[in-house]
Amino acid sequence: MSTPVATLIRNGRVITASDDYVADVLLQNGVIHTIGQSIEVGPDVRVVDATGLYVLPGGVDTHVHLENVIGPSVTCDTFASGTKAAAFGGTTTVVDFALQTATDSPLQAIARAQRSAESQVAVDYSLHVIVTRVDAQVLHDVRHAMHHEGVTSFKMFMAYPGIMMADDASIFRMLRQVGADGGMVALHAENGTVIDLLIQEALEAGHTSPRYHALTRPAIMEGEATHRGIRLAELAQAPIYFVHVSSNEALKHIVTARAEGIPVFAETCPHYLLFDDSVYHSDDVEIAKYVMTPPLRTSQDQKHLWRALRYDDLQVIATDHCPFCMKEGHLGYRMQKMRGKDDFSQIPNGAPGIETRMVSLFDIGVMQGKLSLNRFVELTATTPAKLFGLFPKKGTIAVGSDADVVLFDPAASQTIHAHHLHGNCDYTLLEGRTLRGRVEKVFLRGELIVDGPQWLGRAGMGRFVPRGQVRAF
Ligand code: URP
Ligand code: ZN
Ligand code: ZN
């Protein structure tokens, strides 16, 4: 058949954040055209039998680092490799970061990231700007980005002094303006200066192995910064979003603030649900794989994260996909993690996860009875789309929404190996693990881009999605 004019997904089980029913879904002109029963179509329409499959909205991953410069390292996934991997994992929209350097403006950062992404992206994308420096001109440019560039979220760091850390007054100024304009400030909440002191003291005491990464980033310092961020947002009368929440020390402040009616939102990441700090109980250099920030926490923290996911104290599960190679790699990104084999502070922080998010959460969340199917969709697609101004174009199956659709087989299973994945990273934290559920087909704006193991997408077919205001209330 030549390129079909439309695709009819026949008889699948449509799952949204609120609904669960068997229907036919017609994808036409890039959007979901019709949802109904026994839809009649002509011979030029491709018909896909989805009996027994879930019809899910394409995943929305609002925390990925592709081609990001983080200190002296660059993440090993390009826009091309990272978005292809996202697609195979059932994610059709990613939000990456545009880093404002010491000398440039947020607008230059956006333009630079877009120039690089344009010819490479295989799924739709947007950008948060990492704001490292705030003055009147920066605030002017931030306002311009929000109203004219479709960039409505900004990330700030309370960690990494001298690299990306912003002071409290800068964070407050951003919260006040961005909040008033209907956007979102996302915060990396850890007390950076105290953590840096702990790192220096550990190194001076000869503690150089990767496990000291976790010991020098205690949960209480995540909690302290989270509390500080909440108070700044409260004063600014602005919503705030905490990235990669890992501990109950942080969570308890979020829970209290939400109960007080402060618009606080937060994500956690699959690795905090899949693993705990027992992986650090060794001096083996292989532990560098688990060096991400914040570090993995206790099994008790994990229980609190699951509870918060169920009861909406956490609203999003994003990957914080921040891949650095252990040994091999592409494009010269060799041995990135090994840079810190004799000094844990030199290990680039981050782990891969963009391709395994949906299936790993389906397995440990839905199949283990911790999340309903609706909640799974809400956490991985609908709420991230709402919080970051992408909804209802993205994040749901509804007439008029983009035809970003995943056909997911709940009865299949797969064993994860790094060499089967599609990103550039030479390891996965899930190596050898068998997961229930499998992404069978992925449509991006109606085009079939993943068909089982077959890649039908193209670098450059993804589009920049201008975003609107936060829809959180
Ligand atoms: O370890 C991580 N998460 N690295 C990426 C930078 C960040 O903090 O998000
Ligand atoms: Zn962070
Ligand atoms: Zn991150």
PDB file of C-alpha atoms and ligand atoms in Angstrom, residues 63 65 70 97 155 157 160 164 188 190 213 243-244 271-272 291-294 320 322 324 348-351, ligand 1:
ATOM      1  CA  HIS A  63      12.904  15.743  32.002  1.00  0.00           C
ATOM      2  CA  HIS A  65      19.111  15.681  28.892  1.00  0.00           C
ATOM      3  CA  ILE A  70      26.874  19.375  32.317  1.00  0.00           C
ATOM      4  CA  PHE A  97      16.979  21.748  28.428  1.00  0.00           C
ATOM      5  CA  LYS A 155      14.721  25.275  35.493  1.00  0.00           C
ATOM      6  CA  PHE A 157      19.445  24.695  40.420  1.00  0.00           C
ATOM      7  CA  TYR A 160      26.163  22.557  41.713  1.00  0.00           C
ATOM      8  CA  MET A 164      24.595  26.031  37.551  1.00  0.00           C
ATOM      9  CA  HIS A 188      16.547  21.016  41.465  1.00  0.00           C
ATOM     10  CA  GLU A 190      19.542  20.189  47.123  1.00  0.00           C
ATOM     11  CA  HIS A 213      28.486  10.163  46.056  1.00  0.00           C
ATOM     12  CA  VAL A 243      12.282  17.670  39.644  1.00  0.00           C
ATOM     13  CA  HIS A 244      13.563  14.223  40.596  1.00  0.00           C
ATOM     14  CA  HIS A 271      15.225   4.729  39.082  1.00  0.00           C
ATOM     15  CA  TYR A 272      14.047   5.858  42.535  1.00  0.00           C
ATOM     16  CA  VAL A 291      25.745   7.853  40.356  1.00  0.00           C
ATOM     17  CA  MET A 292      22.892  10.198  39.658  1.00  0.00           C
ATOM     18  CA  THR A 293      21.658  13.206  41.568  1.00  0.00           C
ATOM     19  CA  PRO A 294      19.918  12.945  43.929  1.00  0.00           C
ATOM     20  CA  ASP A 320      15.854  12.548  34.126  1.00  0.00           C
ATOM     21  CA  CYS A 322      21.055  11.877  31.622  1.00  0.00           C
ATOM     22  CA  PHE A 324      27.018   8.988  30.228  1.00  0.00           C
ATOM     23  CA  PRO A 348      29.331  12.729  35.612  1.00  0.00           C
ATOM     24  CA  ASN A 349      25.982  12.549  37.399  1.00  0.00           C
ATOM     25  CA  GLY A 350      23.106  10.857  35.654  1.00  0.00           C
ATOM     26  CA  ALA A 351      21.729   7.615  34.286  1.00  0.00           C
TER      27      ALA A 351
HETATM   28  O1  URP B   1      22.177  13.185  37.993  1.00  0.00           O
HETATM   29  C1  URP B   1      21.526  13.976  37.352  1.00  0.00           C
HETATM   30  N1  URP B   1      20.259  14.103  37.582  1.00  0.00           N
HETATM   31  N2  URP B   1      22.125  14.715  36.416  1.00  0.00           N
HETATM   32  C2  URP B   1      21.512  15.633  35.571  1.00  0.00           C
HETATM   33  C3  URP B   1      21.466  16.990  36.085  1.00  0.00           C
HETATM   34  C4  URP B   1      20.331  17.121  37.024  1.00  0.00           C
HETATM   35  O2  URP B   1      20.568  17.358  38.175  1.00  0.00           O
HETATM   36  O3  URP B   1      19.169  16.996  36.609  1.00  0.00           O
END
